[in-house]
XYZ file of C-alpha atoms in Angstrom:
99
model
C 24.974 -1.096 32.764
C 27.919 0.167 34.666
C 27.807 3.402 36.393
C 30.430 5.007 34.077
C 30.495 8.440 32.851
C 29.571 8.989 29.114
C 31.443 11.751 27.382
C 31.195 12.337 23.771
C 33.918 14.973 23.145
C 33.062 15.350 19.451
C 29.834 17.144 20.382
C 31.583 19.902 22.463
C 32.230 22.046 19.558
C 28.671 21.778 18.164
C 27.180 22.609 21.516
C 29.430 25.448 21.911
C 28.472 26.935 18.509
C 24.826 26.469 19.328
C 25.000 28.017 22.818
C 27.140 30.980 21.719
C 24.948 31.704 18.660
C 21.759 31.708 20.836
C 23.388 34.071 23.439
C 24.749 36.353 20.676
C 21.645 36.529 18.860
C 19.677 37.260 22.131
C 22.001 40.033 23.122
C 22.311 41.604 19.736
C 18.754 41.394 18.510
C 17.098 44.386 16.607
C 15.572 45.690 19.913
C 17.244 45.184 23.202
C 14.616 45.506 25.896
C 13.401 49.037 26.705
C 16.884 50.417 27.263
C 17.094 52.401 24.194
C 20.058 50.513 22.861
C 19.972 50.060 19.162
C 20.202 46.567 17.942
C 22.913 45.144 15.773
C 22.224 42.645 13.013
C 25.232 40.297 13.268
C 25.482 37.275 10.762
C 25.191 34.709 13.462
C 24.182 31.122 12.968
C 20.272 31.243 12.941
C 19.837 27.558 13.694
C 21.473 27.665 17.085
C 18.217 26.611 19.061
C 17.602 23.800 16.515
C 21.029 22.465 16.559
C 20.989 22.480 20.546
C 17.693 20.536 20.455
C 19.032 18.082 17.913
C 22.158 17.400 19.991
C 19.966 17.071 23.100
C 17.622 14.571 21.394
C 20.692 12.662 20.204
C 22.141 12.448 23.630
C 18.970 11.490 25.385
C 18.326 8.712 22.786
C 21.920 7.480 23.026
C 21.483 7.154 26.817
C 18.238 5.358 26.619
C 19.503 3.003 24.160
C 22.609 2.337 26.066
C 20.458 1.690 29.188
C 18.217 -0.659 27.121
C 21.270 -2.742 25.858
C 22.568 -2.989 29.488
C 19.412 -3.899 31.335
C 17.035 -5.009 28.507
C 14.648 -2.370 29.933
C 14.552 1.295 30.740
C 14.052 2.491 34.175
C 12.347 5.782 33.544
C 12.311 6.917 37.296
C 15.975 6.404 37.470
C 16.587 8.175 34.239
C 14.653 11.348 35.263
C 16.379 11.206 38.574
C 19.735 11.321 36.925
C 18.625 14.193 34.536
C 17.284 16.181 37.593
C 20.494 15.661 39.558
C 22.335 16.886 36.664
C 20.307 19.939 35.622
C 18.767 21.368 38.839
C 21.883 22.337 40.764
C 23.276 24.624 37.937
C 19.547 25.903 37.500
C 19.183 26.856 41.124
C 22.795 28.310 41.336
C 21.721 30.462 38.325
C 18.606 31.651 40.009
C 20.458 32.415 43.124
C 23.136 34.456 41.373
C 20.403 36.160 39.292
C 18.491 37.301 42.451
């Protein structure tokens, strides 16, 4: 398997819909913490989390099948290292900004 970047541009719109619907439904829920702000019931897409998990499952399966076709095996350790290197930097940046 070559070390080429995989980008499925067709999923960007779906990922955006899922992420935005989750954020909007969290911000405009019926009660917003203990701040006394009344909630607003907006007609947002209620399946945002489900859609996001389906897309994530598809992408992980796609990557594993691509590695299997290239190497005839799946190197789990390398797979998790690639996931960690992709997710942790933005996670720790978010934590640092939040603090």
